[in-house]
Amino acid sequence: MPKPTPQRASGAPPTDALIQALMEDAEAGALLVEPSGHVARSNPSAERLFGLGAAKLLGAAAADVVRTVVAGDDVVREAFRTAQGEREAVLQTANGGEVPVRVRTYRFGKPPWVLVTLHDLTQMRRMQQELRRHERLATLGQLSAGVAHEIRNPLAGIGTSAQVLLKRFEPRDERARFAQVILEEVARLDRIVTSLLQYARPRTPELRSSHLSECVDKVIALAADRIAQAQLRLETQVAPKLAPLYIDPDLVTQVMLNVTINAIQAMPTGGTLRFEVAKVRRKAPPRGPGRRADDHGARRAGGPGWIEYQQVRVIDTGVGIPRGVLAKMFDPFFTTKSTGTGLGLSISQTIMQEHGGSIAVDSREGRGTTVLLNFPLEKRNGERRQHDARTERPDAAHRR
Ligand SMILES: Nc1ncnc2c1ncn2[C@@H]1O[C@H](COP(=O)(O)OP(=O)(O)OP(=O)(O)O)[C@@H](O)[C@H]1O
Ligand SMILES: [Mg+2]
């Protein structure tokens, strides 16, 4: 191809109006390149992709615009050489950004014109990464369940034997202390194994008509010692006249307890622990393929365009959560604590999904954290769903 010259070729491609219409409408970026190698037309998607206005694109040497990160790679020259082409590339945009794209080229007419279309793959790459991450986590869960199962029996044997030994020694005997250490460590391992199994093989919720406020009361009772020890101020606010929900109160209590213990642990130097229970209305997301099937029932409960939930907020005034942690806190085994298993939130998330609900976190570093537990209002939304809820992402690692 000759080096492009600044003058633009006269004449128009044969299917001008058709191409114009298609380009205007296309989600992919499209550039029409005239025989001299200059851009004759661009569409809004291409302008967004390259970060250049139509005025800058028009008349520019296409090879200068469609640049990839690979030195010497000339997509446009290649396009003039072949009738049709398709490949993936990483575009270098005007502002120094890099965008993964699928490039398709079509040569037509005599002298040859070229149409270059560019599909932004950023979103798809992100989804692929997400999918791989979920697959990895699901495998990890299954694997650890297998290991946990195998560990359980020998662990029970060690525990029983240590118990027998402990009884044989005088309390003052140093060996009794060792037996005691074995017992304590066995108990710790047993807790981890139980959590692991619970994460990998959650039990089916047994739904019955219950009030969320009852679960809150139970959690406060269960955590009373810790709350007192940490010298926390306790506040609760329950909205009046909330209808009962179909939930498994034991499992929901467990979720709230996990979240509450996290909140308490986040306030080592005191603070306020607050529980709120209320009905919330949220604008329904726009209809689209990403819409969850169970939005439908809840949508009707709040009228068209609205989704209604009962929501429990567990609020702390603790250390807050740094951005990097927010993204990973629902991953199994992710913990920032020396004695944590990192399974508390993973289990909680699974339970919430089994209830057709969701868990979300909103946090400000140094100020505190709010965990939102959303329960759908209709009974059938609380029923266990068929697919493996664990492979879904949390509704939000933070409020989005
Ligand atoms: N309220 C909170 N404030 C600050 N950080 C939090 C809060 N809740 C969770 N986190 C962060 O999220 C991480 C994961 O929490 P998760 O409950 O899953 O595990 P864990 O508390 O570390 O261990 P485990 O729950 O098994 O004892 C925590 O280690 C902590 O860093
Ligand atoms: Mg925890």
CSV table of C-alpha atoms and ligand atoms in Angstrom, one decimal:
chain,number,residue,atom,x,y,z
A,1,MET,CA,0.0,0.0,0.0
A,2,PRO,CA,1.4,3.4,-0.8
A,3,LYS,CA,2.1,5.8,2.1
A,4,PRO,CA,-1.2,7.7,2.7
A,5,THR,CA,-1.2,11.3,1.5
A,6,PRO,CA,-3.3,14.0,3.1
A,7,GLN,CA,-5.7,14.4,0.2
A,8,ARG,CA,-8.8,12.4,0.4
A,9,ALA,CA,-9.9,10.3,-2.6
A,10,SER,CA,-13.1,11.5,-4.4
A,11,GLY,CA,-16.1,9.3,-4.9
A,12,ALA,CA,-18.0,7.2,-2.5
A,13,PRO,CA,-18.2,3.5,-1.9
A,14,PRO,CA,-21.0,1.8,-3.7
A,15,THR,CA,-23.2,1.0,-0.8
A,16,ASP,CA,-22.8,4.4,0.9
A,17,ALA,CA,-26.2,4.9,2.5
A,18,LEU,CA,-26.4,1.3,3.8
A,19,ILE,CA,-22.9,1.5,5.3
A,20,GLN,CA,-23.7,4.8,6.9
A,21,ALA,CA,-26.8,3.4,8.5
A,22,LEU,CA,-25.1,0.3,9.7
A,23,MET,CA,-22.2,2.2,11.1
A,24,GLU,CA,-24.4,4.7,13.0
A,25,ASP,CA,-26.2,1.8,14.7
A,26,ALA,CA,-23.3,-0.5,15.3
A,27,GLU,CA,-22.2,-1.3,18.9
A,28,ALA,CA,-18.8,-2.1,17.5
A,29,GLY,CA,-16.5,0.6,16.5
A,30,ALA,CA,-16.3,1.0,12.7
A,31,LEU,CA,-13.9,2.9,10.5
A,32,LEU,CA,-14.4,3.1,6.7
A,33,VAL,CA,-11.0,3.5,5.1
A,34,GLU,CA,-10.7,4.9,1.6
A,35,PRO,CA,-8.2,3.6,-1.0
A,36,SER,CA,-5.6,6.2,0.0
A,37,GLY,CA,-5.6,4.7,3.6
A,38,HIS,CA,-7.4,7.6,5.2
A,39,VAL,CA,-10.4,7.4,7.4
A,40,ALA,CA,-13.5,8.4,5.3
A,41,ARG,CA,-16.0,7.7,8.0
A,42,SER,CA,-16.2,6.7,11.7
A,43,ASN,CA,-19.0,5.8,14.0
A,44,PRO,CA,-19.7,7.0,17.6
A,45,SER,CA,-18.5,3.6,19.0
A,46,ALA,CA,-15.1,4.0,17.3
A,47,GLU,CA,-14.9,7.6,18.5
A,48,ARG,CA,-15.4,6.4,22.1
A,49,LEU,CA,-13.0,3.5,21.7
A,50,PHE,CA,-10.2,5.7,20.3
A,51,GLY,CA,-11.0,8.6,22.5
A,52,LEU,CA,-11.0,10.9,19.5
A,53,GLY,CA,-13.8,13.0,18.1
A,54,ALA,CA,-15.2,12.5,14.6
A,55,ALA,CA,-13.4,15.6,13.4
A,56,LYS,CA,-10.0,14.2,14.4
A,57,LEU,CA,-10.7,10.8,13.0
A,58,LEU,CA,-11.9,12.0,9.6
A,59,GLY,CA,-9.1,12.3,7.1
A,60,ALA,CA,-6.5,10.8,9.5
A,61,ALA,CA,-4.2,8.1,8.3
A,62,ALA,CA,-6.0,4.9,9.4
A,63,ALA,CA,-2.7,3.2,10.2
A,64,ASP,CA,-1.9,6.0,12.8
A,65,VAL,CA,-5.3,5.6,14.4
A,66,VAL,CA,-5.6,1.8,14.5
A,67,ARG,CA,-2.4,1.1,16.4
A,68,THR,CA,-1.8,-2.0,18.5
A,69,VAL,CA,0.7,-2.5,21.3
A,70,VAL,CA,2.8,-4.7,19.1
A,71,ALA,CA,5.5,-2.7,17.3
A,72,GLY,CA,5.4,-3.0,13.5
A,73,ASP,CA,1.8,-4.4,13.6
A,74,ASP,CA,-0.2,-2.7,10.9
A,75,VAL,CA,-3.8,-3.8,11.0
A,76,VAL,CA,-4.9,-1.4,8.1
A,77,ARG,CA,-2.1,-2.5,5.7
A,78,GLU,CA,-3.0,-6.1,6.4
A,79,ALA,CA,-6.7,-5.3,5.7
A,80,PHE,CA,-5.9,-4.0,2.3
A,81,ARG,CA,-4.0,-7.2,1.5
A,82,THR,CA,-6.8,-9.6,2.4
A,83,ALA,CA,-10.5,-9.8,1.4
A,84,GLN,CA,-11.6,-10.5,5.0
A,85,GLY,CA,-9.8,-10.8,8.2
A,86,GLU,CA,-10.5,-11.4,11.9
A,87,ARG,CA,-8.1,-11.4,14.9
A,88,GLU,CA,-7.8,-10.2,18.4
A,89,ALA,CA,-5.5,-7.3,19.3
A,90,VAL,CA,-4.8,-4.8,22.0
A,91,LEU,CA,-5.4,-1.3,20.8
A,92,GLN,CA,-3.3,1.6,21.8
A,93,THR,CA,-5.7,4.6,22.3
A,94,ALA,CA,-4.9,8.3,21.9
A,95,ASN,CA,-4.8,8.8,25.6
A,96,GLY,CA,-2.2,6.1,26.2
A,97,GLY,CA,-4.8,3.5,27.2
A,98,GLU,CA,-4.9,-0.1,26.0
A,99,VAL,CA,-8.1,-1.8,25.0
A,100,PRO,CA,-8.5,-5.5,24.0
A,101,VAL,CA,-10.5,-5.8,20.8
A,102,ARG,CA,-11.7,-8.2,18.2
A,103,VAL,CA,-10.8,-6.7,14.8
A,104,ARG,CA,-12.7,-7.6,11.7
A,105,THR,CA,-11.7,-6.2,8.3
A,106,TYR,CA,-13.6,-6.3,5.0
A,107,ARG,CA,-12.1,-5.2,1.7
A,108,PHE,CA,-14.5,-4.2,-1.1
A,109,GLY,CA,-14.7,-2.1,-4.3
A,110,LYS,CA,-12.1,-1.2,-6.9
A,111,PRO,CA,-9.9,0.6,-6.0
A,112,PRO,CA,-10.2,-1.2,-2.7
A,113,TRP,CA,-11.9,0.4,0.4
A,114,VAL,CA,-11.7,-1.2,3.8
A,115,LEU,CA,-14.1,-1.4,6.6
A,116,VAL,CA,-12.6,-2.1,10.0
A,117,THR,CA,-14.8,-3.1,12.9
A,118,LEU,CA,-13.6,-3.2,16.5
A,119,HIS,CA,-15.4,-5.1,19.2
A,120,ASP,CA,-14.3,-4.0,22.7
A,121,LEU,CA,-13.5,-7.1,24.6
A,122,THR,CA,-12.9,-5.5,28.0
A,123,GLN,CA,-16.2,-6.5,29.4
A,124,MET,CA,-15.9,-10.1,28.0
A,125,ARG,CA,-12.4,-10.4,29.4
A,126,ARG,CA,-13.6,-9.3,32.7
A,127,MET,CA,-16.4,-11.9,32.6
A,128,GLN,CA,-14.0,-14.6,31.6
A,129,GLN,CA,-11.8,-13.8,34.5
A,130,GLU,CA,-14.8,-13.8,36.8
A,131,LEU,CA,-15.9,-17.1,35.5
A,132,ARG,CA,-12.4,-18.6,35.9
A,133,ARG,CA,-12.3,-17.3,39.5
A,134,HIS,CA,-15.7,-18.8,40.3
A,135,GLU,CA,-14.7,-22.1,38.8
A,136,ARG,CA,-11.5,-22.0,40.9
A,137,LEU,CA,-13.4,-21.2,44.0
A,138,ALA,CA,-16.0,-24.0,43.4
A,139,THR,CA,-13.2,-26.5,42.9
A,140,LEU,CA,-11.5,-25.2,46.0
A,141,GLY,CA,-14.7,-25.7,48.0
A,142,GLN,CA,-15.1,-29.3,46.8
A,143,LEU,CA,-11.5,-30.1,47.4
A,144,SER,CA,-11.5,-28.7,50.9
A,145,ALA,CA,-14.8,-30.6,51.7
A,146,GLY,CA,-13.1,-33.8,50.7
A,147,VAL,CA,-10.0,-33.0,52.8
A,148,ALA,CA,-12.2,-31.9,55.7
A,149,HIS,CA,-14.2,-35.1,55.6
A,150,GLU,CA,-11.0,-37.2,55.7
A,151,ILE,CA,-9.6,-35.2,58.6
A,152,ARG,CA,-12.7,-35.5,60.8
A,153,ASN,CA,-12.3,-39.2,61.8
A,154,PRO,CA,-8.6,-39.1,62.7
A,155,LEU,CA,-9.3,-35.8,64.5
A,156,ALA,CA,-12.0,-37.5,66.6
A,157,GLY,CA,-9.5,-40.3,67.4
A,158,ILE,CA,-6.8,-37.8,68.6
A,159,GLY,CA,-9.4,-36.0,70.7
A,160,THR,CA,-10.7,-39.1,72.4
A,161,SER,CA,-7.2,-40.3,73.1
A,162,ALA,CA,-6.1,-37.0,74.6
A,163,GLN,CA,-9.2,-37.1,76.8
A,164,VAL,CA,-8.2,-40.5,78.1
A,165,LEU,CA,-4.6,-39.4,78.8
A,166,LEU,CA,-5.8,-36.2,80.5
A,167,LYS,CA,-7.8,-38.4,83.0
A,168,ARG,CA,-4.8,-40.6,83.7
A,169,PHE,CA,-2.5,-37.7,84.8
A,170,GLU,CA,-2.7,-35.8,88.0
A,171,PRO,CA,-3.8,-32.2,87.3
A,172,ARG,CA,-0.4,-30.9,88.5
A,173,ASP,CA,1.4,-33.3,86.2
A,174,GLU,CA,3.1,-31.4,83.3
A,175,ARG,CA,1.8,-34.1,80.9
A,176,ALA,CA,-1.7,-33.1,81.8
A,177,ARG,CA,-1.0,-29.7,80.4
A,178,PHE,CA,0.2,-31.2,77.1
A,179,ALA,CA,-2.9,-33.3,76.8
A,180,GLN,CA,-4.9,-30.1,77.4
A,181,VAL,CA,-3.1,-28.3,74.6
A,182,ILE,CA,-3.8,-31.3,72.3
A,183,LEU,CA,-7.5,-31.0,73.2
A,184,GLU,CA,-7.7,-27.3,72.6
A,185,GLU,CA,-6.0,-27.6,69.2
A,186,VAL,CA,-8.2,-30.5,68.2
A,187,ALA,CA,-11.2,-28.3,69.1
A,188,ARG,CA,-9.8,-25.5,66.9
A,189,LEU,CA,-9.3,-27.8,64.0
A,190,ASP,CA,-12.7,-29.2,64.4
A,191,ARG,CA,-14.2,-25.7,64.1
A,192,ILE,CA,-12.3,-25.1,60.9
A,193,VAL,CA,-13.4,-28.5,59.5
A,194,THR,CA,-17.0,-27.8,60.4
A,195,SER,CA,-16.9,-24.4,58.7
A,196,LEU,CA,-15.3,-25.9,55.6
A,197,LEU,CA,-18.0,-28.6,55.3
A,198,GLN,CA,-20.6,-26.0,55.9
A,199,TYR,CA,-19.2,-23.9,53.1
A,200,ALA,CA,-18.8,-26.7,50.6
A,201,ARG,CA,-22.0,-28.5,51.4
A,202,PRO,CA,-24.5,-26.1,52.9
A,203,ARG,CA,-27.7,-27.6,54.3
A,204,THR,CA,-31.0,-26.8,52.6
A,205,PRO,CA,-32.8,-24.1,54.4
A,206,GLU,CA,-35.9,-25.2,56.3
A,207,LEU,CA,-38.2,-22.2,55.7
A,208,ARG,CA,-40.8,-21.1,58.1
A,209,SER,CA,-42.6,-18.0,58.8
A,210,SER,CA,-40.4,-15.9,61.1
A,211,HIS,CA,-39.5,-12.4,62.0
A,212,LEU,CA,-36.0,-11.0,61.3
A,213,SER,CA,-36.1,-9.2,64.6
A,214,GLU,CA,-36.2,-12.5,66.5
A,215,CYS,CA,-32.9,-13.5,64.8
A,216,VAL,CA,-31.4,-10.1,65.8
A,217,ASP,CA,-32.5,-10.7,69.4
A,218,LYS,CA,-30.9,-14.1,69.4
A,219,VAL,CA,-27.7,-12.8,67.9
A,220,ILE,CA,-27.5,-10.1,70.6
A,221,ALA,CA,-27.9,-12.7,73.3
A,222,LEU,CA,-25.3,-15.0,71.7
A,223,ALA,CA,-22.8,-12.1,71.3
A,224,ALA,CA,-23.6,-10.5,74.7
A,225,ASP,CA,-20.3,-11.5,76.3
A,226,ARG,CA,-18.2,-10.3,73.5
A,227,ILE,CA,-20.1,-7.0,73.3
A,228,ALA,CA,-19.6,-6.4,77.0
A,229,GLN,CA,-16.0,-7.4,76.9
A,230,ALA,CA,-15.3,-5.0,74.0
A,231,GLN,CA,-17.3,-2.3,75.9
A,232,LEU,CA,-19.4,-1.5,72.9
A,233,ARG,CA,-22.5,0.6,72.8
A,234,LEU,CA,-25.4,-1.4,71.5
A,235,GLU,CA,-28.3,0.1,69.5
A,236,THR,CA,-31.2,-1.5,67.7
A,237,GLN,CA,-33.9,0.0,65.6
A,238,VAL,CA,-36.7,-2.3,64.3
A,239,ALA,CA,-39.3,-0.8,62.0
A,240,PRO,CA,-42.9,-1.4,63.3
A,241,LYS,CA,-45.4,-3.8,61.7
A,242,LEU,CA,-43.0,-5.8,59.6
A,243,ALA,CA,-44.6,-8.9,58.1
A,244,PRO,CA,-43.0,-12.3,58.9
A,245,LEU,CA,-40.8,-13.8,56.2
A,246,TYR,CA,-40.2,-17.3,55.1
A,247,ILE,CA,-36.6,-18.0,56.2
A,248,ASP,CA,-34.6,-20.6,58.1
A,249,PRO,CA,-34.2,-18.7,61.3
A,250,ASP,CA,-31.2,-20.8,62.5
A,251,LEU,CA,-29.3,-20.2,59.3
A,252,VAL,CA,-30.2,-16.5,59.2
A,253,THR,CA,-29.1,-16.2,62.8
A,254,GLN,CA,-25.8,-17.8,61.8
A,255,VAL,CA,-25.3,-15.2,59.1
A,256,MET,CA,-26.0,-12.4,61.4
A,257,LEU,CA,-23.7,-13.8,64.1
A,258,ASN,CA,-20.9,-14.1,61.6
A,259,VAL,CA,-21.4,-10.5,60.5
A,260,THR,CA,-21.8,-9.3,64.1
A,261,ILE,CA,-18.6,-11.0,65.2
A,262,ASN,CA,-16.7,-9.4,62.3
A,263,ALA,CA,-18.2,-6.0,63.4
A,264,ILE,CA,-17.1,-6.6,67.0
A,265,GLN,CA,-13.6,-7.7,66.0
A,266,ALA,CA,-13.4,-4.5,63.9
A,267,MET,CA,-13.8,-2.4,67.1
A,268,PRO,CA,-10.9,-3.4,69.3
A,269,THR,CA,-11.0,0.0,71.0
A,270,GLY,CA,-14.7,0.3,71.5
A,271,GLY,CA,-17.4,1.9,69.4
A,272,THR,CA,-21.1,1.4,68.6
A,273,LEU,CA,-22.7,-1.7,67.2
A,274,ARG,CA,-26.1,-1.0,65.7
A,275,PHE,CA,-28.7,-3.3,64.2
A,276,GLU,CA,-31.5,-1.9,62.0
A,277,VAL,CA,-34.4,-3.9,60.5
A,278,ALA,CA,-36.6,-2.2,57.9
A,279,LYS,CA,-38.4,-2.6,54.7
A,280,VAL,CA,-36.6,-1.0,51.8
A,281,ARG,CA,-37.7,-0.2,48.3
A,282,ARG,CA,-35.1,-0.2,45.6
A,283,LYS,CA,-35.5,0.9,42.0
A,284,ALA,CA,-35.5,-2.3,39.9
A,285,PRO,CA,-32.5,-2.6,37.5
A,286,PRO,CA,-33.3,-2.2,33.9
A,287,ARG,CA,-34.6,-5.3,32.1
A,288,GLY,CA,-31.9,-7.2,30.4
A,289,PRO,CA,-30.1,-10.6,30.3
A,290,GLY,CA,-28.4,-9.9,33.7
A,291,ARG,CA,-31.7,-9.5,35.5
A,292,ARG,CA,-32.1,-12.2,38.2
A,293,ALA,CA,-35.1,-14.4,37.7
A,294,ASP,CA,-36.3,-13.8,41.2
A,295,ASP,CA,-36.5,-10.1,40.8
A,296,HIS,CA,-39.8,-10.6,39.2
A,297,GLY,CA,-41.8,-11.7,42.2
A,298,ALA,CA,-40.3,-9.1,44.4
A,299,ARG,CA,-40.9,-6.5,41.8
A,300,ARG,CA,-44.6,-7.0,41.9
A,301,ALA,CA,-44.6,-6.7,45.6
A,302,GLY,CA,-43.4,-3.1,45.4
A,303,GLY,CA,-45.3,-2.2,42.3
A,304,PRO,CA,-43.9,-1.9,38.8
A,305,GLY,CA,-40.3,-0.8,38.7
A,306,TRP,CA,-39.6,-1.4,42.4
A,307,ILE,CA,-38.2,-4.2,44.3
A,308,GLU,CA,-39.0,-4.6,48.0
A,309,TYR,CA,-36.9,-6.2,50.6
A,310,GLN,CA,-36.7,-6.5,54.3
A,311,GLN,CA,-33.2,-5.5,55.2
A,312,VAL,CA,-31.1,-6.0,58.2
A,313,ARG,CA,-28.2,-3.6,58.6
A,314,VAL,CA,-25.3,-4.5,60.9
A,315,ILE,CA,-23.4,-1.3,61.5
A,316,ASP,CA,-20.1,-0.8,63.2
A,317,THR,CA,-17.9,2.2,63.9
A,318,GLY,CA,-14.7,0.2,63.5
A,319,VAL,CA,-11.6,0.2,61.4
A,320,GLY,CA,-13.4,-0.1,58.1
A,321,ILE,CA,-12.3,-2.1,55.1
A,322,PRO,CA,-9.6,-1.0,52.6
A,323,ARG,CA,-10.5,-1.2,48.9
A,324,GLY,CA,-8.2,-4.2,48.3
A,325,VAL,CA,-9.9,-6.2,51.0
A,326,LEU,CA,-13.4,-5.3,49.8
A,327,ALA,CA,-12.8,-7.0,46.6
A,328,LYS,CA,-11.7,-10.3,48.2
A,329,MET,CA,-13.6,-10.5,51.5
A,330,PHE,CA,-16.2,-12.9,50.2
A,331,ASP,CA,-13.6,-15.3,48.9
A,332,PRO,CA,-13.3,-18.5,50.9
A,333,PHE,CA,-10.2,-18.5,53.1
A,334,PHE,CA,-9.6,-14.8,52.7
A,335,THR,CA,-8.8,-13.4,56.1
A,336,THR,CA,-6.8,-10.6,57.6
A,337,LYS,CA,-7.0,-12.1,61.1
A,338,SER,CA,-4.3,-14.3,62.6
A,339,THR,CA,-6.9,-16.8,63.9
A,340,GLY,CA,-9.6,-16.4,61.2
A,341,THR,CA,-10.5,-19.1,58.8
A,342,GLY,CA,-11.8,-16.6,56.2
A,343,LEU,CA,-15.0,-18.7,55.8
A,344,GLY,CA,-17.5,-16.6,57.8
A,345,LEU,CA,-18.6,-14.3,54.9
A,346,SER,CA,-18.4,-17.1,52.3
A,347,ILE,CA,-20.8,-19.2,54.3
A,348,SER,CA,-23.0,-16.2,55.0
A,349,GLN,CA,-23.1,-15.4,51.3
A,350,THR,CA,-24.1,-18.9,50.4
A,351,ILE,CA,-26.9,-18.9,53.0
A,352,MET,CA,-28.2,-15.6,51.8
A,353,GLN,CA,-28.2,-16.8,48.2
A,354,GLU,CA,-30.0,-20.0,49.3
A,355,HIS,CA,-32.7,-17.6,50.7
A,356,GLY,CA,-32.9,-15.8,47.3
A,357,GLY,CA,-31.4,-12.8,49.1
A,358,SER,CA,-28.1,-11.0,49.0
A,359,ILE,CA,-25.4,-9.6,51.2
A,360,ALA,CA,-23.6,-6.3,50.4
A,361,VAL,CA,-21.0,-4.3,52.2
A,362,ASP,CA,-20.5,-0.6,52.4
A,363,SER,CA,-17.4,0.6,54.2
A,364,ARG,CA,-15.3,3.7,54.9
A,365,GLU,CA,-11.8,3.1,56.1
A,366,GLY,CA,-11.3,4.4,59.6
A,367,ARG,CA,-15.0,5.2,60.0
A,368,GLY,CA,-16.8,1.8,60.0
A,369,THR,CA,-18.7,-0.7,58.0
A,370,THR,CA,-22.3,-1.4,57.2
A,371,VAL,CA,-23.3,-4.9,56.2
A,372,LEU,CA,-26.7,-5.1,54.4
A,373,LEU,CA,-28.6,-8.3,54.4
A,374,ASN,CA,-31.5,-8.2,51.9
A,375,PHE,CA,-34.4,-10.7,52.2
A,376,PRO,CA,-36.9,-10.9,49.4
A,377,LEU,CA,-40.5,-10.5,50.5
A,378,GLU,CA,-42.3,-13.3,48.7
A,379,LYS,CA,-42.3,-16.8,49.9
A,380,ARG,CA,-41.2,-18.4,46.7
A,381,ASN,CA,-38.2,-16.2,46.5
A,382,GLY,CA,-37.0,-17.7,49.7
A,383,GLU,CA,-37.2,-21.3,48.4
A,384,ARG,CA,-34.0,-23.0,47.5
A,385,ARG,CA,-33.0,-22.4,44.0
A,386,GLN,CA,-31.9,-25.3,41.8
A,387,HIS,CA,-28.5,-24.2,40.6
A,388,ASP,CA,-25.4,-24.0,42.7
A,389,ALA,CA,-25.7,-20.6,44.4
A,390,ARG,CA,-22.1,-20.7,45.4
A,391,THR,CA,-20.9,-20.1,41.9
A,392,GLU,CA,-22.7,-16.7,41.9
A,393,ARG,CA,-20.9,-13.5,42.8
A,394,PRO,CA,-22.0,-11.6,45.9
A,395,ASP,CA,-24.5,-9.0,44.9
A,396,ALA,CA,-21.8,-6.5,45.6
A,397,ALA,CA,-18.5,-6.6,47.3
A,398,HIS,CA,-19.5,-3.1,48.2
A,399,ARG,CA,-22.5,-1.0,47.2
A,400,ARG,CA,-22.4,-0.5,43.5
B,1,LIG,N1,-17.1,-5.3,59.8
B,1,LIG,C1,-15.8,-5.5,59.3
B,1,LIG,N2,-14.9,-4.5,59.5
B,1,LIG,C2,-13.7,-4.6,59.0
B,1,LIG,N3,-13.3,-5.7,58.2
B,1,LIG,C3,-14.1,-6.7,58.0
B,1,LIG,C4,-15.5,-6.6,58.5
B,1,LIG,N4,-16.1,-7.8,58.2
B,1,LIG,C5,-15.2,-8.5,57.5
B,1,LIG,N5,-14.0,-7.9,57.4
B,1,LIG,C6,-12.8,-8.3,56.6
B,1,LIG,O1,-13.2,-9.4,55.8
B,1,LIG,C7,-12.4,-10.5,56.1
B,1,LIG,C8,-13.1,-11.8,55.8
B,1,LIG,O2,-14.2,-12.0,56.8
B,1,LIG,P1,-14.7,-13.4,57.2
B,1,LIG,O3,-15.8,-13.3,58.2
B,1,LIG,O4,-15.1,-14.1,55.9
B,1,LIG,O5,-13.5,-14.1,57.8
B,1,LIG,P2,-12.7,-13.9,59.1
B,1,LIG,O6,-13.6,-13.0,60.0
B,1,LIG,O7,-11.4,-13.3,58.8
B,1,LIG,O8,-12.6,-15.3,59.7
B,1,LIG,P3,-13.8,-16.2,60.4
B,1,LIG,O9,-15.0,-15.5,60.1
B,1,LIG,O10,-13.6,-17.5,59.8
B,1,LIG,O11,-13.4,-16.2,61.8
B,1,LIG,C9,-11.9,-10.3,57.5
B,1,LIG,O12,-10.7,-11.0,57.7
B,1,LIG,C10,-11.8,-8.8,57.5
B,1,LIG,O13,-10.5,-8.4,57.0
B,2,MG,MG,-15.6,-13.5,60.3
